[in-house]
mmCIF file of C-alpha atoms in Angstrom:
data_model
loop_
_atom_site.group_PDB
_atom_site.id
_atom_site.type_symbol
_atom_site.label_atom_id
_atom_site.label_comp_id
_atom_site.label_asym_id
_atom_site.label_seq_id
_atom_site.Cartn_x
_atom_site.Cartn_y
_atom_site.Cartn_z
ATOM 1 C CA MET A 541 -15.194 -0.182 2.837
ATOM 2 C CA LYS A 542 -12.418 -2.037 0.933
ATOM 3 C CA GLY A 543 -9.767 0.289 -0.548
ATOM 4 C CA PHE A 544 -10.436 3.114 1.983
ATOM 5 C CA GLY A 545 -6.985 2.632 3.469
ATOM 6 C CA LEU A 546 -5.406 3.193 0.064
ATOM 7 C CA ALA A 547 -7.349 6.054 -0.730
ATOM 8 C CA LEU A 548 -6.777 7.592 2.711
ATOM 9 C CA THR A 549 -3.039 7.169 2.407
ATOM 10 C CA LEU A 550 -2.808 8.659 -1.058
ATOM 11 C CA ILE A 551 -4.910 11.707 -0.285
ATOM 12 C CA VAL A 552 -3.066 12.358 3.022
ATOM 13 C CA TYR A 553 0.127 12.138 1.530
ATOM 14 C CA VAL A 554 -0.720 14.577 -1.411
ATOM 15 C CA PHE A 555 -1.783 17.143 1.407
ATOM 16 C CA ALA A 556 1.247 16.390 3.674
ATOM 17 C CA ARG A 557 3.472 17.052 0.803
ATOM 18 C CA LYS A 558 1.815 20.386 -0.110
ATOM 19 C CA PHE A 559 1.890 21.243 3.466
ATOM 20 C CA TYR A 560 5.558 20.511 3.923
ATOM 21 C CA GLN A 561 6.374 22.567 0.790
ATOM 22 C CA ARG A 562 4.513 25.532 2.382
ATOM 23 C CA PHE A 563 5.980 25.151 5.993
ATOM 24 C CA SER A 564 9.330 23.324 5.483
ATOM 25 C CA TYR A 565 10.076 22.937 9.337
ATOM 26 C CA PRO A 566 11.827 19.344 9.849
ATOM 27 C CA PHE A 567 8.832 18.556 12.249
ATOM 28 C CA PHE A 568 6.530 18.612 9.229
ATOM 29 C CA VAL A 569 8.290 16.064 7.089
ATOM 30 C CA PRO A 570 5.608 14.193 4.960
ATOM 31 C CA VAL A 571 6.399 10.767 6.712
ATOM 32 C CA LEU A 572 5.636 12.139 10.108
ATOM 33 C CA THR A 573 2.477 14.179 9.408
ATOM 34 C CA SER A 574 0.753 11.688 7.260
ATOM 35 C CA THR A 575 1.436 8.754 9.976
ATOM 36 C CA VAL A 576 -0.075 11.057 12.688
ATOM 37 C CA VAL A 577 -3.084 11.908 10.599
ATOM 38 C CA ILE A 578 -3.711 8.347 9.110
ATOM 39 C CA ILE A 579 -3.292 6.782 12.640
ATOM 40 C CA SER A 580 -5.794 9.157 14.021
ATOM 41 C CA VAL A 581 -8.428 8.830 11.295
ATOM 42 C CA LEU A 582 -7.880 5.004 11.927
ATOM 43 C CA PHE A 583 -8.536 5.420 15.453
ATOM 44 C CA ILE A 584 -11.454 7.631 15.368
ATOM 45 C CA SER A 585 -13.285 5.690 12.485
ATOM 46 C CA GLN A 586 -12.502 2.380 14.270
ATOM 47 C CA TYR A 587 -11.292 1.076 10.661
ATOM 48 C CA SER A 588 -9.514 -2.246 11.396
ATOM 49 C CA TYR A 589 -5.810 -2.224 11.299
ATOM 50 C CA GLU A 590 -5.645 -5.586 9.424
ATOM 51 C CA GLN A 591 -7.941 -4.273 6.743
ATOM 52 C CA TYR A 592 -5.909 -1.161 6.298
ATOM 53 C CA MET A 593 -2.487 -2.908 5.930
ATOM 54 C CA LYS A 594 -4.385 -5.001 3.141
ATOM 55 C CA ASP A 595 -5.666 -1.964 1.555
ATOM 56 C CA VAL A 596 -2.096 -0.433 1.117
ATOM 57 C CA SER A 597 -0.405 -3.491 -0.059
ATOM 58 C CA PRO A 598 0.107 -1.911 -3.556
ATOM 59 C CA ILE A 599 2.188 0.695 -1.753
ATOM 60 C CA THR A 600 3.921 -1.746 0.578
ATOM 61 C CA GLU A 601 4.733 -3.838 -2.435
ATOM 62 C CA LEU A 602 6.202 -0.935 -4.408
ATOM 63 C CA LEU A 603 8.530 -0.075 -1.347
ATOM 64 C CA GLY A 604 10.916 -2.635 -2.746
ATOM 65 C CA ALA A 605 11.098 -0.815 -5.963
ATOM 66 C CA ALA A 606 11.575 2.553 -4.157
ATOM 67 C CA ILE A 607 14.488 1.214 -2.498
ATOM 68 C CA VAL A 608 16.047 -0.263 -5.616
ATOM 69 C CA ALA A 609 15.676 3.434 -7.084
ATOM 70 C CA LEU A 610 18.196 4.665 -4.329
ATOM 71 C CA GLY A 611 20.687 2.798 -6.721
ATOM 72 C CA TYR A 612 20.220 5.498 -9.101
ATOM 73 C CA PRO A 613 21.754 8.566 -7.242
ATOM 74 C CA LEU A 614 24.522 6.159 -5.994
ATOM 75 C CA PHE A 615 25.301 5.490 -9.636
ATOM 76 C CA LYS A 616 25.286 9.073 -10.756
ATOM 77 C CA GLN A 617 27.550 10.283 -7.927
ATOM 78 C CA ARG A 618 29.946 7.353 -7.929
ATOM 79 C CA GLU A 619 32.809 9.567 -8.774
ATOM 80 C CA VAL A 620 32.176 11.721 -5.622
ATOM 81 C CA ILE A 621 31.928 8.615 -3.520
ATOM 82 C CA LYS A 622 35.213 7.350 -4.900
ATOM 83 C CA THR A 623 36.919 10.564 -3.987
ATOM 84 C CA HIS A 624 35.623 10.407 -0.460
ATOM 85 C CA VAL A 625 36.022 6.763 0.377
ATOM 86 C CA VAL A 626 38.285 7.262 3.542
ATOM 87 C CA PRO A 627 35.768 9.995 5.193
ATOM 88 C CA ILE A 628 32.762 7.941 4.495
ATOM 89 C CA LEU A 629 34.300 4.735 5.857
ATOM 90 C CA SER A 630 35.437 6.555 8.962
ATOM 91 C CA GLY A 631 32.109 8.073 9.629
ATOM 92 C CA VAL A 632 30.280 4.896 9.124
ATOM 93 C CA ILE A 633 32.486 2.920 11.374
ATOM 94 C CA ALA A 634 32.124 5.629 14.007
ATOM 95 C CA GLY A 635 28.437 5.756 13.609
ATOM 96 C CA THR A 636 27.832 2.034 13.904
ATOM 97 C CA TRP A 637 30.043 1.885 16.992
ATOM 98 C CA LEU A 638 28.334 4.716 18.701
ATOM 99 C CA GLY A 639 24.793 3.534 17.931
ATOM 100 C CA ILE A 640 25.479 0.074 19.529
ATOM 101 C CA GLU A 641 27.668 1.501 22.576
ATOM 102 C CA SER A 642 25.379 4.289 23.368
ATOM 103 C CA GLY A 643 22.307 2.152 23.418
ATOM 104 C CA ARG A 644 23.967 -0.365 25.522
ATOM 105 C CA LEU A 645 25.404 2.171 28.113
ATOM 106 C CA LEU A 646 22.296 4.219 28.298
ATOM 107 C CA SER A 647 20.041 1.110 28.693
ATOM 108 C CA LYS A 648 22.354 -0.245 31.658
ATOM 109 C CA ALA A 649 22.070 3.258 33.119
ATOM 110 C CA PHE A 650 18.425 3.181 32.957
ATOM 111 C CA GLY A 651 18.319 -0.395 34.168
ATOM 112 C CA ILE A 652 16.359 -1.833 31.170
ATOM 113 C CA GLU A 653 16.219 -5.682 30.765
ATOM 114 C CA GLU A 654 18.185 -7.417 28.476
ATOM 115 C CA LEU A 655 15.517 -8.705 25.935
ATOM 116 C CA LEU A 656 14.555 -5.301 25.430
ATOM 117 C CA VAL A 657 17.977 -3.843 25.190
ATOM 118 C CA TYR A 658 18.993 -6.526 22.527
ATOM 119 C CA SER A 659 15.890 -5.614 20.386
ATOM 120 C CA LEU A 660 16.795 -1.757 20.651
ATOM 121 C CA LEU A 661 20.493 -1.994 19.922
ATOM 122 C CA PRO A 662 20.183 -2.180 15.953
ATOM 123 C CA LYS A 663 17.756 0.573 15.676
ATOM 124 C CA SER A 664 19.980 2.657 13.251
ATOM 125 C CA VAL A 665 20.231 -0.026 10.697
ATOM 126 C CA THR A 666 17.846 -0.784 7.812
ATOM 127 C CA MET A 667 14.889 -2.781 9.002
ATOM 128 C CA PRO A 668 15.247 -6.279 7.749
ATOM 129 C CA VAL A 669 18.882 -6.329 8.858
ATOM 130 C CA ALA A 670 18.036 -4.982 12.220
ATOM 131 C CA MET A 671 15.613 -7.632 12.792
ATOM 132 C CA GLU A 672 17.947 -10.199 11.728
ATOM 133 C CA ILE A 673 20.605 -8.629 14.190
ATOM 134 C CA ALA A 674 18.079 -8.559 17.061
ATOM 135 C CA ASP A 675 17.419 -12.270 16.417
ATOM 136 C CA GLU A 676 21.028 -13.149 16.317
ATOM 137 C CA ILE A 677 22.049 -11.290 19.757
ATOM 138 C CA GLY A 678 18.899 -12.509 21.618
ATOM 139 C CA GLY A 679 16.069 -9.737 21.150
ATOM 140 C CA ILE A 680 12.821 -9.783 19.625
ATOM 141 C CA PRO A 681 12.624 -9.061 15.787
ATOM 142 C CA SER A 682 9.073 -7.260 15.566
ATOM 143 C CA LEU A 683 10.182 -5.144 18.491
ATOM 144 C CA ALA A 684 13.476 -4.187 16.841
ATOM 145 C CA ALA A 685 11.327 -3.142 13.749
ATOM 146 C CA VAL A 686 9.544 -0.533 15.957
ATOM 147 C CA PHE A 687 12.706 0.711 17.456
ATOM 148 C CA VAL A 688 13.899 1.240 13.829
ATOM 149 C CA MET A 689 11.006 3.341 12.995
ATOM 150 C CA VAL A 690 11.253 5.673 16.142
ATOM 151 C CA ALA A 691 14.916 6.014 15.382
ATOM 152 C CA GLY A 692 14.069 7.110 11.862
ATOM 153 C CA ILE A 693 11.298 9.366 12.374
ATOM 154 C CA SER A 694 12.897 11.073 15.503
ATOM 155 C CA CYS A 695 16.046 11.578 13.530
ATOM 156 C CA VAL A 696 14.605 13.167 10.425
ATOM 157 C CA ALA A 697 12.266 15.300 12.633
ATOM 158 C CA ILE A 698 14.856 16.562 15.279
ATOM 159 C CA GLY A 699 18.143 15.895 13.494
ATOM 160 C CA PRO A 700 17.937 18.941 11.143
ATOM 161 C CA TYR A 701 18.228 21.412 14.090
ATOM 162 C CA LEU A 702 21.207 19.638 15.579
ATOM 163 C CA LEU A 703 23.110 19.536 12.497
ATOM 164 C CA LYS A 704 22.205 23.307 11.934
ATOM 165 C CA TRP A 705 23.105 24.275 15.352
ATOM 166 C CA LEU A 706 26.519 22.354 15.178
ATOM 167 C CA ARG A 707 26.987 23.664 11.492
ATOM 168 C CA LEU A 708 27.186 20.326 10.065
ATOM 169 C CA HIS A 709 26.229 21.171 6.564
ATOM 170 C CA HIS A 710 28.518 19.736 4.160
ATOM 171 C CA PRO A 711 26.778 17.170 1.864
ATOM 172 C CA LEU A 712 29.311 14.567 3.147
ATOM 173 C CA GLU A 713 28.353 15.192 6.633
ATOM 174 C CA ILE A 714 24.687 15.325 6.029
ATOM 175 C CA GLY A 715 24.722 12.096 4.001
ATOM 176 C CA ILE A 716 26.869 9.944 6.314
ATOM 177 C CA GLY A 717 24.878 11.352 9.453
ATOM 178 C CA TYR A 718 21.448 10.572 8.156
ATOM 179 C CA GLY A 719 22.405 7.308 6.463
ATOM 180 C CA SER A 720 24.144 5.913 9.579
ATOM 181 C CA ALA A 721 21.398 7.057 12.296
ATOM 182 C CA ALA A 722 18.304 6.823 10.176
ATOM 183 C CA HIS A 723 18.692 4.231 7.460
ATOM 184 C CA VAL A 724 16.257 4.745 4.439
ATOM 185 C CA LEU A 725 14.024 7.344 6.099
ATOM 186 C CA GLY A 726 17.460 9.456 6.651
ATOM 187 C CA THR A 727 18.466 8.875 3.117
ATOM 188 C CA SER A 728 15.239 10.040 1.812
ATOM 189 C CA LYS A 729 15.652 13.052 4.039
ATOM 190 C CA SER A 730 19.090 13.527 2.479
ATOM 191 C CA LEU A 731 17.608 13.815 -0.976
ATOM 192 C CA GLU A 732 16.208 17.264 0.145
ATOM 193 C CA PHE A 733 19.911 18.319 0.340
ATOM 194 C CA GLY A 734 20.673 16.964 -3.014
ATOM 195 C CA GLU A 735 21.805 14.206 -5.109
ATOM 196 C CA GLU A 736 25.312 14.141 -3.546
ATOM 197 C CA ALA A 737 24.150 14.013 -0.192
ATOM 198 C CA ALA A 738 21.373 11.245 -1.076
ATOM 199 C CA ALA A 739 24.275 9.039 -2.709
ATOM 200 C CA ILE A 740 26.513 9.228 0.148
ATOM 201 C CA SER A 741 23.560 8.503 2.601
ATOM 202 C CA SER A 742 22.779 5.163 0.627
ATOM 203 C CA VAL A 743 26.281 4.155 0.827
ATOM 204 C CA SER A 744 26.539 4.831 4.530
ATOM 205 C CA MET A 745 23.068 3.000 5.098
ATOM 206 C CA THR A 746 24.389 0.009 3.308
ATOM 207 C CA LEU A 747 27.885 0.013 4.892
ATOM 208 C CA CYS A 748 26.262 0.484 8.442
ATOM 209 C CA ALA A 749 24.030 -2.490 7.844
ATOM 210 C CA ILE A 750 26.871 -4.700 7.054
ATOM 211 C CA ASN A 751 29.138 -3.427 9.787
ATOM 212 C CA ALA A 752 26.587 -3.711 12.451
ATOM 213 C CA SER A 753 25.890 -7.230 11.624
ATOM 214 C CA PHE A 754 29.389 -8.100 12.607
ATOM 215 C CA LEU A 755 29.922 -5.645 15.473
ATOM 216 C CA ALA A 756 26.921 -6.035 17.470
ATOM 217 C CA PRO A 757 27.520 -9.913 18.194
ATOM 218 C CA VAL A 758 31.039 -9.109 19.051
ATOM 219 C CA ILE A 759 30.129 -6.114 21.433
ATOM 220 C CA ILE A 760 27.371 -8.162 23.302
ATOM 221 C CA ALA A 761 29.941 -11.017 23.665
ATOM 222 C CA LEU A 762 32.745 -8.885 25.035
ATOM 223 C CA PHE A 763 30.504 -6.596 27.205
ATOM 224 C CA GLY A 764 27.080 -8.312 27.576
ATOM 225 C CA MET B 1074 0.853 12.437 -21.894
ATOM 226 C CA VAL B 1075 -0.671 8.997 -21.723
ATOM 227 C CA LYS B 1076 2.397 7.638 -23.625
ATOM 228 C CA GLN B 1077 4.831 9.432 -20.810
ATOM 229 C CA ALA B 1078 2.680 7.856 -17.844
ATOM 230 C CA PHE B 1079 2.950 4.348 -19.529
ATOM 231 C CA CYS B 1080 6.727 4.835 -19.960
ATOM 232 C CA ILE B 1081 7.137 5.791 -16.348
ATOM 233 C CA LEU B 1082 5.019 2.867 -15.175
ATOM 234 C CA ALA B 1083 7.070 0.313 -17.214
ATOM 235 C CA GLN B 1084 10.311 1.843 -15.969
ATOM 236 C CA ILE B 1085 9.113 1.431 -12.240
ATOM 237 C CA GLY B 1086 8.178 -2.184 -13.383
ATOM 238 C CA VAL B 1087 12.032 -2.500 -14.372
ATOM 239 C CA LEU B 1088 12.924 -1.395 -10.807
ATOM 240 C CA TYR B 1089 10.350 -3.751 -9.374
ATOM 241 C CA LEU B 1090 11.963 -6.505 -11.194
ATOM 242 C CA HIS B 1091 15.342 -5.833 -9.406
ATOM 243 C CA TYR B 1092 13.445 -6.225 -6.085
ATOM 244 C CA PHE B 1093 12.057 -9.396 -7.190
ATOM 245 C CA ILE B 1094 15.209 -11.015 -8.133
ATOM 246 C CA GLY B 1095 16.886 -9.542 -5.247
ATOM 247 C CA SER B 1096 14.202 -11.190 -2.971
ATOM 248 C CA LEU B 1097 14.784 -14.721 -4.941
ATOM 249 C CA ILE B 1098 18.506 -14.427 -4.184
ATOM 250 C CA GLN B 1099 18.009 -13.578 -0.640
ATOM 251 C CA LYS B 1100 15.488 -16.591 -0.103
ATOM 252 C CA GLY B 1101 17.851 -18.859 -2.238
ATOM 253 C CA PHE B 1102 20.885 -18.240 -0.215
ATOM 254 C CA ASP B 1103 18.937 -17.345 3.041
ATOM 255 C CA LEU B 1104 20.913 -14.238 3.472
ATOM 256 C CA PRO B 1105 20.440 -11.675 6.185
ATOM 257 C CA PHE B 1106 19.785 -8.834 3.874
ATOM 258 C CA SER B 1107 16.683 -7.709 2.410
ATOM 259 C CA GLY B 1108 15.564 -8.406 -1.087
ATOM 260 C CA SER B 1109 15.397 -4.692 -1.886
ATOM 261 C CA ILE B 1110 18.802 -3.819 -0.541
ATOM 262 C CA LEU B 1111 20.327 -6.671 -2.877
ATOM 263 C CA GLY B 1112 18.046 -5.299 -5.629
ATOM 264 C CA MET B 1113 19.474 -1.777 -5.167
ATOM 265 C CA LEU B 1114 23.230 -3.354 -5.298
ATOM 266 C CA LEU B 1115 21.998 -5.460 -8.470
ATOM 267 C CA PHE B 1116 20.455 -2.160 -10.087
ATOM 268 C CA PHE B 1117 23.760 -0.186 -9.218
ATOM 269 C CA ALA B 1118 25.903 -2.904 -10.928
ATOM 270 C CA LEU B 1119 23.973 -3.024 -13.974
ATOM 271 C CA LEU B 1120 23.907 0.813 -14.458
ATOM 272 C CA THR B 1121 27.654 0.499 -14.106
ATOM 273 C CA VAL B 1122 28.576 -2.242 -16.659
ATOM 274 C CA TRP B 1123 25.959 -1.164 -19.274
ATOM 275 C CA LYS B 1124 25.707 2.429 -19.755
ATOM 276 C CA PRO B 1125 22.632 2.641 -22.055
ATOM 277 C CA PHE B 1126 20.398 1.136 -19.319
ATOM 278 C CA GLU B 1127 20.329 4.351 -17.643
ATOM 279 C CA ARG B 1128 17.891 5.649 -20.285
ATOM 280 C CA PHE B 1129 15.458 2.859 -19.601
ATOM 281 C CA VAL B 1130 15.204 3.670 -15.889
ATOM 282 C CA GLU B 1131 15.722 7.273 -15.393
ATOM 283 C CA LYS B 1132 12.303 8.540 -15.582
ATOM 284 C CA GLY B 1133 10.753 5.896 -13.370
ATOM 285 C CA ALA B 1134 13.550 6.322 -10.793
ATOM 286 C CA ASN B 1135 13.245 10.120 -10.596
ATOM 287 C CA VAL B 1136 9.379 9.728 -10.034
ATOM 288 C CA ILE B 1137 9.653 7.202 -7.460
ATOM 289 C CA LEU B 1138 12.486 9.042 -5.593
ATOM 290 C CA ALA B 1139 10.454 12.350 -5.613
ATOM 291 C CA HIS B 1140 7.746 10.430 -3.757
ATOM 292 C CA LEU B 1141 9.838 8.063 -1.521
ATOM 293 C CA PRO B 1142 7.887 9.167 1.850
ATOM 294 C CA LEU B 1143 4.791 7.766 0.427
ATOM 295 C CA PHE B 1144 6.275 4.422 0.404
ATOM 296 C CA PHE B 1145 7.431 4.409 3.915
ATOM 297 C CA THR B 1146 4.020 5.652 5.282
ATOM 298 C CA PRO B 1147 2.275 2.128 5.784
ATOM 299 C CA ALA B 1148 5.488 1.062 7.589
ATOM 300 C CA THR B 1149 5.509 3.869 9.971
ATOM 301 C CA VAL B 1150 1.693 3.456 10.509
ATOM 302 C CA GLY B 1151 2.476 0.106 11.598
ATOM 303 C CA VAL B 1152 3.791 1.418 14.926
ATOM 304 C CA MET B 1153 0.438 2.116 15.944
ATOM 305 C CA ILE B 1154 -0.074 -1.674 17.055
ATOM 306 C CA TYR B 1155 2.961 -1.263 19.547
ATOM 307 C CA PHE B 1156 1.282 1.948 21.417
ATOM 308 C CA ASP B 1157 1.072 -0.064 24.673
ATOM 309 C CA LEU B 1158 4.781 -0.321 24.585
ATOM 310 C CA PHE B 1159 5.103 3.466 24.967
ATOM 311 C CA LYS B 1160 3.098 3.581 28.220
ATOM 312 C CA GLY B 1161 4.591 3.656 31.464
ATOM 313 C CA SER B 1162 8.377 2.659 31.730
ATOM 314 C CA GLY B 1163 8.391 2.092 28.021
ATOM 315 C CA VAL B 1164 8.812 5.763 27.676
ATOM 316 C CA LEU B 1165 12.387 5.068 28.714
ATOM 317 C CA LEU B 1166 13.133 2.869 25.602
ATOM 318 C CA VAL B 1167 11.742 5.402 23.241
ATOM 319 C CA ILE B 1168 13.986 8.309 24.997
ATOM 320 C CA ILE B 1169 17.013 5.876 24.949
ATOM 321 C CA THR B 1170 16.407 5.175 21.165
ATOM 322 C CA ILE B 1171 16.172 8.834 20.371
ATOM 323 C CA LEU B 1172 19.151 9.960 22.297
ATOM 324 C CA SER B 1173 21.130 7.108 20.932
ATOM 325 C CA THR B 1174 20.146 8.045 17.435
ATOM 326 C CA LEU B 1175 20.986 11.541 17.597
ATOM 327 C CA ILE B 1176 24.338 10.646 19.230
ATOM 328 C CA VAL B 1177 24.967 8.686 15.918
ATOM 329 C CA LEU B 1178 23.847 11.361 13.673
ATOM 330 C CA VAL B 1179 26.291 13.969 15.263
ATOM 331 C CA GLY B 1180 29.125 11.457 15.967
ATOM 332 C CA SER B 1181 29.246 10.014 12.472
ATOM 333 C CA ALA B 1182 28.923 13.366 10.720
ATOM 334 C CA TYR B 1183 31.498 14.959 13.160
ATOM 335 C CA THR B 1184 33.988 12.102 12.499
ATOM 336 C CA THR B 1185 33.781 12.655 8.791
ATOM 337 C CA ARG B 1186 34.175 16.224 9.145
ATOM 338 C CA LEU B 1187 37.430 15.681 11.160
ATOM 339 C CA VAL B 1188 38.776 13.264 8.509
ATOM 340 C CA HIS B 1189 37.744 15.134 5.647
ATOM 341 C CA LYS B 1190 39.307 18.357 7.048
ATOM 342 C CA ALA B 1191 42.650 16.433 7.970
ATOM 343 C CA ARG B 1192 42.959 14.936 4.449
ATOM 344 C CA GLU B 1193 42.315 18.392 2.733
ATOM 345 C CA ARG B 1194 45.113 19.871 4.928
ATOM 346 C CA ALA B 1195 47.521 17.139 4.288
ATOM 347 C CA ARG B 1196 46.998 17.682 0.673
ATOM 348 C CA GLY B 1197 47.479 21.311 1.048
#
């Protein structure tokens, strides 16, 4: 059944979106619900994973165009970004450092082996850069990609409760938080809070990626 | 209606072209950045230097941005082949990842708030 994967993904997405519009709880974000449903269907039907990935290649191919499209809110909100350069930079630097340090210290506390720790550290950075960083500091790139996904999904599912509880609801705070912690997934979440938050999130995501590429090897060299 | 759909598709094609060029640059210089991120920066630069360009991409960009989660779904489904990792002590790795991610979310947002507030106060 060639093309089953593509049809499945499109249909599940349409329903997941409708479902989220009806029940807008953070846990029901379309990425998470569609992923759970699709994985379940693939398991139950014993449809091959390789074939699924082949089926959905048109969507995967368009992901590149989708990320390019994030430059549009960035352009429309360029004045807002210019005004807030200092808070954005401070948030991004704090976020990158916290991400690497908290990952390193928690792993140490739990006694995780180094190969795994090095794959986990760049989790908040956009996937291709995270894989590159993992490779650079001695981790496994494909494993790093999995942690990037875990970070992204958990952040958009749990994050909104935390931000609400701590009353962090300024577009600046939302954008920087999601962009620094959950890369592109966080940026697409920020879009729910408006164009301004999304633009700030795109900037934070990009700056975090650049910042982490420099910071991760330095922290590893200093503290191991 | 048909004309509208065609227009949106063509505009998405223009966005895709940026991604394509970004990928070429990435491969050519062997950069640690993805073609898509480079494409985004290129797209932003083009919008900034050539104002009328916005009209040629606006609709396509808005359609694609409204459906962003769709494009990530195959990548997140990809986590399924690593299910074994999450068994046993692997659960610890997942817990660390989630905790550390939430620390980043709150830490960066809070830092921004402090700096933003301090600057507003300084300005009076």
